[in-house]
């Protein structure tokens, strides 16, 4: 399943992030806000269970999420999506996958992986604002699959068609959520028009 968002608020905030003059504080705020807007759709099919509660007026039956949610940012840039989602799902646990693209080959190198025990049987949401060649996302999905979660969703802000096609080829069984499907990759495997290096812009490292 692939969902490309076409929402005015998301477009407006993403345009602010794309602008070269946007500094890291505003970049981070908009990234968190877009993540929250996307979360409404990402979580809409999560199963619920009934619970008996008492309001100040009467006993009634309410609902709560049936399964644990695990947020899994791909370091570094995925970290910029965690706070917004954690505000909406305070009970979520957080796993981390460290991957960086080798500058000469654009292939992902893994340097870290730490998952919560509850990942098995949870709804896993992998977070990374950028889907370029798809190498990092595909590797992250493979790692998460090895923990047997109940479902896997991948959330990104900006995707290139090349990256989307790679995930669709490597992993047909996951849900993919994209704020904007951009035009193409350039010869350095950066997304065009994109927003540049998301990790550097988020953390002010360049
Ligand atoms: C960026 C981005 C993705 C990856 C996407 O991370 O956050 O993880 O590139 O590219 P791909 O689809 O071609 O694999 P980067 O490797 O720059 O690491 P960083 O976030 O630590 O800077
Ligand atoms: N990683 C980024 O941060 N930006 C791109 O355009 C491609 C990969």
Coordinates of N, CA and C and ligand atoms in Angstrom, one line a residue:
X1 N 0.8 -1.2 0.0 CA 0.0 0.0 0.0 C 0.9 1.3 0.0
X2 N 0.6 2.2 -0.9 CA 1.4 3.4 -1.0 C 0.4 4.6 -0.9
X3 N 0.6 5.5 0.1 CA -0.2 6.7 0.2 C 0.7 7.9 0.0
X4 N 0.4 8.7 -1.0 CA 1.1 10.0 -1.2 C 0.1 11.1 -0.7
X5 N 0.5 11.9 0.2 CA -0.4 12.9 0.8 C -0.5 14.1 -0.2
X6 N -1.7 14.6 -0.1 CA -1.9 15.8 -1.0 C -2.7 16.8 -0.2
X7 N -2.1 17.2 0.9 CA -2.9 18.0 1.9 C -2.2 19.4 1.9
X8 N -3.1 20.4 1.9 CA -2.6 21.8 1.9 C -1.6 22.1 3.1
X9 N -1.9 21.7 4.3 CA -1.1 22.0 5.4 C 0.3 21.3 5.3
X10 N 0.3 20.1 4.8 CA 1.6 19.4 4.6 C 2.4 20.0 3.5
X11 N 1.7 20.4 2.4 CA 2.4 21.1 1.3 C 3.0 22.4 1.8
X12 N 2.3 23.2 2.5 CA 2.7 24.5 3.0 C 4.0 24.3 3.9
X13 N 3.9 23.3 4.8 CA 5.0 23.1 5.8 C 6.3 22.6 5.0
X14 N 6.0 21.7 4.1 CA 7.1 21.1 3.3 C 7.8 22.1 2.5
X15 N 7.0 23.1 1.9 CA 7.6 24.1 1.2 C 8.6 25.0 2.0
X16 N 8.2 25.2 3.3 CA 9.0 26.0 4.2 C 10.3 25.2 4.5
X17 N 10.2 23.9 4.6 CA 11.4 23.1 4.8 C 12.3 23.1 3.6
X18 N 11.8 23.1 2.5 CA 12.6 23.0 1.2 C 13.5 24.2 1.1
X19 N 13.0 25.4 1.5 CA 13.7 26.7 1.2 C 15.1 26.6 1.8
X20 N 16.0 27.0 1.0 CA 17.4 27.0 1.4 C 17.7 27.8 2.6
X21 N 16.9 28.9 2.8 CA 17.2 29.8 3.9 C 16.6 29.4 5.2
X22 N 15.8 28.3 5.2 CA 15.2 27.8 6.5 C 16.2 27.2 7.4
X23 N 16.3 27.8 8.6 CA 17.3 27.3 9.6 C 16.8 26.1 10.4
X24 N 17.7 25.5 11.1 CA 17.4 24.2 11.7 C 16.3 24.2 12.7
X25 N 16.1 25.2 13.4 CA 14.9 25.2 14.4 C 13.6 25.1 13.7
X26 N 13.4 26.0 12.7 CA 12.2 25.9 11.9 C 12.1 24.6 11.1
X27 N 13.2 24.2 10.6 CA 13.2 22.9 9.8 C 12.7 21.8 10.7
X28 N 13.2 21.7 11.9 CA 12.8 20.7 12.9 C 11.3 20.8 13.3
X29 N 10.9 22.1 13.6 CA 9.5 22.3 13.9 C 8.5 21.8 12.8
X30 N 8.8 22.1 11.6 CA 8.0 21.7 10.5 C 8.0 20.2 10.3
X31 N 9.2 19.6 10.5 CA 9.3 18.1 10.3 C 8.4 17.4 11.4
X32 N 8.5 17.9 12.6 CA 7.6 17.3 13.6 C 6.1 17.5 13.3
X33 N 5.8 18.7 12.9 CA 4.4 19.0 12.6 C 3.8 18.1 11.4
X34 N 4.6 18.0 10.4 CA 4.2 17.2 9.2 C 4.0 15.7 9.7
X35 N 5.0 15.2 10.5 CA 4.9 13.9 11.0 C 3.6 13.7 11.8
X36 N 3.2 14.7 12.5 CA 1.9 14.5 13.3 C 0.7 14.5 12.3
X37 N 0.8 15.3 11.3 CA -0.4 15.3 10.4 C -0.4 14.0 9.6
X38 N 0.7 13.4 9.3 CA 0.7 12.1 8.6 C 0.2 11.0 9.5
X39 N 0.5 11.1 10.8 CA 0.2 10.1 11.8 C -1.3 9.7 11.8
X40 N -2.1 10.6 11.5 CA -3.6 10.4 11.5 C -3.9 9.3 10.5
X41 N -3.3 9.3 9.4 CA -3.5 8.3 8.3 C -2.8 7.0 8.6
X42 N -1.5 7.2 9.1 CA -0.7 6.0 9.3 C -1.3 5.0 10.3
X43 N -2.0 5.6 11.3 CA -2.5 4.8 12.4 C -4.0 4.5 12.3
X44 N -4.6 4.9 11.1 CA -6.0 4.8 11.1 C -6.6 3.4 11.1
X45 N -5.8 2.4 10.7 CA -6.3 1.0 10.7 C -5.8 0.2 11.9
X46 N -5.1 0.8 12.9 CA -4.6 0.1 14.0 C -5.8 -0.5 14.8
X47 N -5.7 -1.7 15.3 CA -6.8 -2.4 16.0 C -7.0 -1.7 17.3
X48 N -8.3 -1.8 17.7 CA -8.7 -1.2 19.1 C -9.3 -2.3 19.9
X49 N -9.3 -2.2 21.2 CA -10.0 -3.1 22.1 C -10.9 -2.2 23.0
X50 N -12.0 -2.8 23.4 CA -13.0 -2.1 24.3 C -12.5 -2.2 25.7
X51 N -12.6 -1.1 26.4 CA -12.4 -1.1 27.9 C -13.5 -0.4 28.6
X52 N -13.8 -1.0 29.8 CA -14.9 -0.4 30.6 C -14.3 0.8 31.4
X53 N -15.0 1.9 31.3 CA -14.5 3.1 32.1 C -15.7 3.8 32.8
X54 N -15.4 4.7 33.6 CA -16.4 5.4 34.3 C -16.2 6.9 34.0
X55 N -17.1 7.6 33.5 CA -17.0 9.1 33.3 C -17.6 9.7 34.6
X56 N -17.5 11.0 34.7 CA -18.2 11.6 35.9 C -19.7 11.4 35.9
X57 N -20.2 11.0 34.8 CA -21.7 10.9 34.6 C -22.2 9.4 34.6
X58 N -21.4 8.5 34.0 CA -21.9 7.1 33.9 C -20.8 6.1 33.6
X59 N -21.1 4.9 33.8 CA -20.2 3.8 33.3 C -20.4 3.7 31.8
X60 N -19.3 3.4 31.1 CA -19.5 3.2 29.6 C -18.3 2.4 29.1
X61 N -18.3 2.1 27.8 CA -17.3 1.4 27.2 C -16.5 2.3 26.3
X62 N -15.2 2.4 26.5 CA -14.3 3.2 25.6 C -13.4 2.3 24.8
X63 N -12.5 2.8 24.1 CA -11.5 2.0 23.3 C -10.1 2.5 23.6
X64 N -9.2 1.5 23.4 CA -7.8 1.9 23.4 C -7.0 1.0 22.4
X65 N -5.8 1.5 22.0 CA -5.1 0.8 21.0 C -4.8 -0.6 21.5
X66 N -5.0 -1.6 20.7 CA -4.8 -3.0 21.1 C -3.4 -3.4 21.2
X67 N -2.6 -3.0 20.3 CA -1.2 -3.4 20.2 C -0.2 -2.3 20.5
X68 N 0.9 -2.6 21.0 CA 2.0 -1.7 21.2 C 2.4 -1.0 19.9
X69 N 2.9 0.2 19.9 CA 3.4 0.9 18.8 C 4.9 1.1 19.0
X70 N 5.7 0.8 18.0 CA 7.2 1.0 18.2 C 7.6 2.0 17.0
X71 N 8.1 3.1 17.4 CA 8.7 4.1 16.5 C 10.1 3.8 16.2
X72 N 10.5 3.7 15.0 CA 11.9 3.3 14.7 C 12.6 4.3 13.7
X73 N 13.2 5.4 14.3 CA 13.9 6.3 13.4 C 15.2 5.7 12.8
X74 N 15.4 6.0 11.5 CA 16.7 5.7 10.9 C 17.6 6.9 11.2
X75 N 18.7 6.7 12.0 CA 19.6 7.8 12.3 C 20.3 8.3 11.1
X76 N 20.6 9.6 11.1 CA 20.2 10.6 12.0 C 18.8 11.2 11.8
X77 N 18.5 11.4 10.5 CA 17.4 12.4 10.2 C 16.0 11.9 10.7
X78 N 15.9 10.6 10.8 CA 14.6 10.1 11.3 C 14.3 10.5 12.7
X79 N 15.3 10.9 13.5 CA 15.1 11.4 14.9 C 14.2 12.6 14.9
X80 N 14.3 13.4 13.8 CA 13.5 14.6 13.7 C 12.0 14.3 13.6
X81 N 11.6 13.1 13.5 CA 10.1 12.8 13.4 C 9.6 12.2 14.7
X82 N 10.5 11.9 15.6 CA 10.1 11.1 16.8 C 9.3 11.9 17.8
X83 N 9.7 13.1 18.1 CA 9.0 13.9 19.1 C 7.5 14.1 18.8
X84 N 7.3 14.5 17.6 CA 5.9 14.8 17.1 C 5.0 13.6 17.3
X85 N 5.5 12.4 16.9 CA 4.7 11.2 17.0 C 4.6 10.7 18.4
X86 N 5.7 10.9 19.2 CA 5.6 10.4 20.6 C 4.6 11.3 21.4
X87 N 4.4 12.5 21.0 CA 3.4 13.3 21.7 C 2.0 12.7 21.4
X88 N 1.8 12.2 20.2 CA 0.5 11.7 19.9 C 0.3 10.3 20.4
X89 N 1.4 9.5 20.5 CA 1.3 8.1 21.0 C 2.2 8.0 22.2
X90 N 1.9 8.5 23.3 CA 2.9 8.5 24.5 C 3.3 7.2 24.9
X91 N 2.5 6.1 24.6 CA 2.9 4.8 25.1 C 3.8 4.1 24.1
X92 N 4.2 4.7 23.0 CA 5.0 4.1 22.0 C 6.4 3.9 22.6
X93 N 7.0 2.7 22.2 CA 8.4 2.5 22.5 C 9.3 3.0 21.3
X94 N 10.6 3.1 21.5 CA 11.4 3.6 20.4 C 12.6 2.7 20.2
X95 N 12.8 2.2 18.9 CA 13.9 1.5 18.5 C 14.8 2.4 17.6
X96 N 16.1 2.1 17.5 CA 16.9 2.9 16.6 C 17.7 2.1 15.7
X97 N 17.8 2.5 14.4 CA 18.7 1.9 13.4 C 19.6 3.0 12.9
X98 N 20.9 2.7 13.0 CA 21.9 3.6 12.5 C 22.4 3.2 11.2
X99 N 22.2 4.0 10.2 CA 22.6 3.8 8.8 C 23.1 5.1 8.2
X100 N 24.2 5.0 7.5 CA 24.6 6.2 6.7 C 24.9 5.8 5.3
X101 N 24.8 6.7 4.3 CA 25.1 6.4 2.9 C 26.6 6.6 2.7
X102 N 27.3 5.6 2.2 CA 28.7 5.8 1.8 C 28.7 6.9 0.7
X103 N 29.5 7.9 0.8 CA 29.4 9.0 -0.1 C 29.7 8.6 -1.5
X104 N 30.7 7.7 -1.7 CA 31.1 7.3 -3.1 C 30.1 6.4 -3.8
X105 N 29.5 5.5 -3.0 CA 28.6 4.4 -3.6 C 27.1 4.7 -3.4
X106 N 26.8 5.6 -2.4 CA 25.4 5.8 -2.0 C 24.8 4.5 -1.4
X107 N 25.6 3.5 -1.1 CA 25.0 2.3 -0.4 C 25.0 2.5 1.1
X108 N 24.0 1.9 1.8 CA 23.9 2.1 3.2 C 24.9 1.3 4.0
X109 N 25.4 1.9 5.1 CA 26.3 1.1 6.0 C 25.6 1.2 7.3
X110 N 25.5 0.0 8.0 CA 24.8 -0.1 9.3 C 25.9 0.1 10.4
X111 N 25.6 1.0 11.4 CA 26.5 1.1 12.5 C 25.8 1.0 13.8
X112 N 24.5 0.8 13.9 CA 23.8 0.7 15.2 C 22.4 0.0 15.0
X113 N 22.0 -0.8 16.0 CA 20.6 -1.3 16.0 C 20.3 -1.7 17.4
X114 N 19.2 -1.1 17.9 CA 18.7 -1.4 19.2 C 17.2 -1.3 19.2
X115 N 16.6 -2.5 19.4 CA 15.1 -2.6 19.4 C 14.5 -2.9 20.7
X116 N 13.3 -2.4 21.1 CA 12.7 -2.9 22.3 C 12.2 -4.3 22.2
X117 N 12.2 -5.0 23.3 CA 11.7 -6.4 23.3 C 10.3 -6.5 22.8
X118 N 9.5 -5.5 23.0 CA 8.1 -5.6 22.6 C 7.9 -5.5 21.1
X119 N 8.9 -5.3 20.3 CA 8.7 -5.1 18.8 C 8.0 -6.3 18.2
X120 N 8.3 -7.5 18.6 CA 7.5 -8.6 18.1 C 6.1 -8.4 18.5
X121 N 5.2 -8.6 17.5 CA 3.7 -8.4 17.7 C 3.3 -6.9 17.9
X122 N 4.2 -6.0 17.7 CA 3.8 -4.5 17.7 C 3.6 -4.0 16.3
X123 N 3.0 -2.8 16.3 CA 2.9 -2.1 15.0 C 4.1 -1.2 14.9
X124 N 5.0 -1.5 14.0 CA 6.3 -0.8 13.8 C 6.1 0.3 12.8
X125 N 6.6 1.5 13.1 CA 6.6 2.6 12.2 C 8.0 3.1 12.0
X126 N 8.6 2.9 10.8 CA 9.9 3.3 10.5 C 9.9 4.7 10.0
X127 N 10.8 5.5 10.5 CA 10.8 7.0 10.2 C 12.1 7.4 9.5
X128 N 12.0 8.1 8.4 CA 13.1 8.7 7.8 C 12.5 9.8 6.8
X129 N 12.9 11.0 6.9 CA 12.3 12.0 6.0 C 12.7 11.8 4.6
X130 N 13.8 11.1 4.3 CA 14.3 11.0 2.9 C 14.3 9.6 2.3
X131 N 13.7 9.4 1.2 CA 13.7 8.1 0.5 C 14.3 8.4 -0.9
X132 N 15.6 8.2 -1.1 CA 16.3 8.6 -2.3 C 16.5 7.4 -3.2
X133 N 17.7 6.6 -3.1 CA 17.8 5.4 -3.9 C 17.0 4.3 -3.3
X134 N 16.6 4.4 -2.0 CA 15.8 3.4 -1.3 C 16.7 2.4 -0.6
X135 N 18.0 2.5 -0.7 CA 18.9 1.5 -0.1 C 18.8 1.5 1.4
X136 N 18.7 2.7 2.1 CA 18.7 2.8 3.5 C 17.3 2.2 4.0
X137 N 16.2 2.7 3.4 CA 14.9 2.2 3.8 C 14.7 0.7 3.6
X138 N 15.2 0.2 2.5 CA 15.1 -1.2 2.3 C 15.8 -2.1 3.3
X139 N 17.0 -1.6 3.6 CA 17.8 -2.3 4.6 C 17.2 -2.2 6.0
X140 N 16.6 -1.0 6.4 CA 16.0 -0.9 7.7 C 14.7 -1.8 7.7
X141 N 14.0 -1.9 6.7 CA 12.8 -2.7 6.7 C 13.2 -4.2 6.9
X142 N 14.3 -4.6 6.2 CA 14.8 -6.0 6.3 C 15.1 -6.2 7.8
X143 N 15.8 -5.3 8.5 CA 16.2 -5.5 9.9 C 14.9 -5.6 10.7
X144 N 14.0 -4.7 10.5 CA 12.8 -4.7 11.4 C 12.0 -6.0 11.1
X145 N 11.9 -6.4 9.9 CA 11.2 -7.7 9.6 C 11.7 -8.9 10.4
X146 N 13.0 -8.9 10.7 CA 13.7 -10.0 11.4 C 13.2 -10.1 12.8
X147 N 12.5 -9.0 13.3 CA 12.0 -9.0 14.7 C 10.5 -9.4 14.7
X148 N 9.9 -9.8 13.6 CA 8.5 -10.2 13.4 C 7.5 -9.3 14.1
X149 N 7.4 -8.0 13.7 CA 6.4 -7.2 14.2 C 5.0 -7.6 13.6
X150 N 4.0 -7.1 14.1 CA 2.6 -7.4 13.6 C 2.4 -6.7 12.2
X151 N 2.9 -5.4 12.2 CA 2.8 -4.7 10.9 C 4.0 -3.7 10.8
X152 N 4.3 -3.4 9.6 CA 5.4 -2.4 9.3 C 4.9 -1.3 8.4
X153 N 5.0 0.0 8.9 CA 4.8 1.1 8.1 C 6.1 1.9 7.9
X154 N 6.3 2.5 6.7 CA 7.4 3.3 6.5 C 6.9 4.7 6.2
X155 N 7.4 5.7 7.0 CA 6.9 7.1 6.8 C 8.1 8.0 6.3
X156 N 7.9 8.7 5.2 CA 8.9 9.6 4.8 C 8.3 10.9 4.3
X157 N 9.1 11.9 4.2 CA 8.6 13.2 3.7 C 8.7 13.3 2.2
X158 N 9.9 13.1 1.8 CA 10.2 13.3 0.3 C 10.8 12.1 -0.2
X159 N 10.2 11.6 -1.3 CA 10.7 10.4 -2.0 C 11.0 10.6 -3.4
X160 N 12.0 9.9 -3.9 CA 12.2 9.9 -5.4 C 11.6 8.6 -6.0
X161 N 11.1 8.7 -7.2 CA 10.5 7.5 -7.8 C 11.4 6.3 -7.7
X162 N 12.7 6.5 -7.9 CA 13.7 5.4 -7.8 C 13.6 4.6 -6.5
X163 N 13.5 5.4 -5.4 CA 13.5 4.8 -4.0 C 12.2 4.1 -3.8
X164 N 11.1 4.7 -4.2 CA 9.8 4.1 -4.0 C 9.8 2.7 -4.8
X165 N 10.3 2.7 -6.0 CA 10.3 1.5 -6.8 C 11.1 0.4 -6.1
X166 N 12.2 0.8 -5.5 CA 13.1 -0.2 -4.9 C 12.3 -0.8 -3.7
X167 N 11.6 0.0 -2.9 CA 10.9 -0.6 -1.8 C 9.8 -1.5 -2.3
X168 N 9.1 -1.1 -3.3 CA 8.0 -1.9 -3.8 C 8.5 -3.2 -4.3
X169 N 9.7 -3.2 -4.9 CA 10.3 -4.4 -5.4 C 10.8 -5.3 -4.2
X170 N 11.5 -4.7 -3.3 CA 12.1 -5.5 -2.2 C 11.1 -5.9 -1.1
X171 N 10.1 -5.1 -0.9 CA 9.2 -5.3 0.3 C 7.7 -5.0 -0.2
X172 N 7.0 -6.0 -0.7 CA 5.7 -5.7 -1.2 C 4.7 -5.7 -0.1
X173 N 5.1 -6.1 1.1 CA 4.1 -6.4 2.2 C 4.0 -5.3 3.2
X174 N 4.6 -4.1 2.9 CA 4.5 -3.0 4.0 C 3.7 -1.8 3.5
X175 N 3.4 -1.0 4.4 CA 2.6 0.2 4.1 C 3.6 1.4 4.0
X176 N 3.5 2.2 2.9 CA 4.4 3.3 2.6 C 3.6 4.6 2.6
X177 N 4.1 5.6 3.4 CA 3.4 6.9 3.5 C 4.5 7.9 3.1
X178 N 4.1 8.7 2.1 CA 5.0 9.7 1.5 C 4.3 11.1 1.5
X179 N 5.0 12.1 2.1 CA 4.3 13.4 2.0 C 4.4 14.0 0.6
X180 N 5.6 13.8 -0.1 CA 5.7 14.3 -1.5 C 6.5 13.4 -2.3
X181 N 6.0 13.0 -3.5 CA 6.8 12.2 -4.4 C 7.4 13.2 -5.4
X182 N 8.8 13.4 -5.3 CA 9.5 14.3 -6.1 C 9.8 13.8 -7.5
X183 N 10.6 14.6 -8.2 CA 10.8 14.3 -9.7 C 11.8 13.2 -9.9
X184 N 13.0 13.2 -9.3 CA 14.1 12.3 -9.7 C 15.2 12.4 -8.7
X185 N 16.3 11.6 -9.0 CA 17.6 11.8 -8.3 C 18.5 12.5 -9.2
X186 N 19.5 13.3 -8.6 CA 20.5 13.9 -9.4 C 21.7 12.9 -9.5
X187 N 22.8 13.3 -10.1 CA 23.9 12.4 -10.3 C 24.7 12.1 -9.0
X188 N 24.3 12.8 -7.9 CA 24.9 12.5 -6.6 C 23.9 11.7 -5.7
X189 N 22.8 11.2 -6.4 CA 21.8 10.5 -5.7 C 21.0 11.4 -4.6
X190 N 21.0 12.7 -4.9 CA 20.2 13.6 -4.0 C 18.8 13.8 -4.8
X191 N 17.8 13.9 -3.9 CA 16.4 14.1 -4.5 C 16.2 15.5 -5.1
X192 N 15.6 15.5 -6.3 CA 15.4 16.8 -7.0 C 13.8 17.0 -7.0
X193 N 13.3 18.2 -6.6 CA 14.0 19.3 -6.0 C 14.4 19.0 -4.5
X194 N 13.7 18.1 -3.8 CA 14.2 17.7 -2.5 C 14.3 18.8 -1.5
X195 N 15.1 18.6 -0.5 CA 15.4 19.6 0.5 C 16.8 19.6 0.9
X196 N 17.7 18.9 0.2 CA 19.1 18.9 0.6 C 19.4 17.7 1.5
X197 N 20.4 17.8 2.3 CA 20.8 16.8 3.3 C 20.0 17.0 4.5
X198 N 19.0 16.1 4.8 CA 18.1 16.3 5.9 C 18.8 16.3 7.2
X199 N 19.7 15.3 7.4 CA 20.5 15.2 8.7 C 21.3 16.5 9.0
X200 N 22.0 17.0 8.0 CA 22.7 18.2 8.1 C 21.8 19.4 8.5
X201 N 20.7 19.5 7.8 CA 19.8 20.7 8.0 C 19.2 20.6 9.4
X202 N 18.9 19.4 9.8 CA 18.2 19.2 11.1 C 19.2 19.5 12.3
X203 N 20.4 19.0 12.1 CA 21.4 19.1 13.2 C 22.4 20.2 13.0
X204 N 22.3 21.0 11.9 CA 23.2 22.1 11.7 C 24.6 21.7 11.5
X205 N 24.9 20.5 10.9 CA 26.2 20.0 10.8 C 27.0 20.6 9.5
X206 N 26.3 21.3 8.7 CA 27.0 22.0 7.6 C 26.5 23.4 7.3
Ligands
LIG1 C1 20.0 10.1 4.5 C2 18.5 10.0 4.8 C3 18.2 8.5 4.5 C4 19.2 8.2 3.4 C5 18.3 8.2 2.1 O1 20.7 9.7 5.5 O2 18.2 10.4 6.1 O3 18.5 7.7 5.6 O4 20.1 9.3 3.3 O5 19.1 7.8 1.0 P1 18.9 6.4 0.3 O6 17.5 6.3 0.0 O7 19.7 6.6 -1.0 O8 19.5 5.3 1.1 P2 22.4 9.8 5.5 O9 22.9 8.6 4.9 O10 22.7 11.1 4.8 O11 22.8 9.8 7.0 P3 22.6 10.9 8.1 O12 21.1 11.1 8.3 O13 23.3 10.4 9.3 O14 23.2 12.2 7.6
LIG2 N1 19.7 12.0 1.8 C1 19.3 13.3 2.0 O1 19.3 13.7 3.2 N2 18.8 14.0 1.0 C2 18.7 13.5 -0.2 O2 18.3 14.2 -1.1 C3 19.1 12.2 -0.5 C4 19.6 11.4 0.6

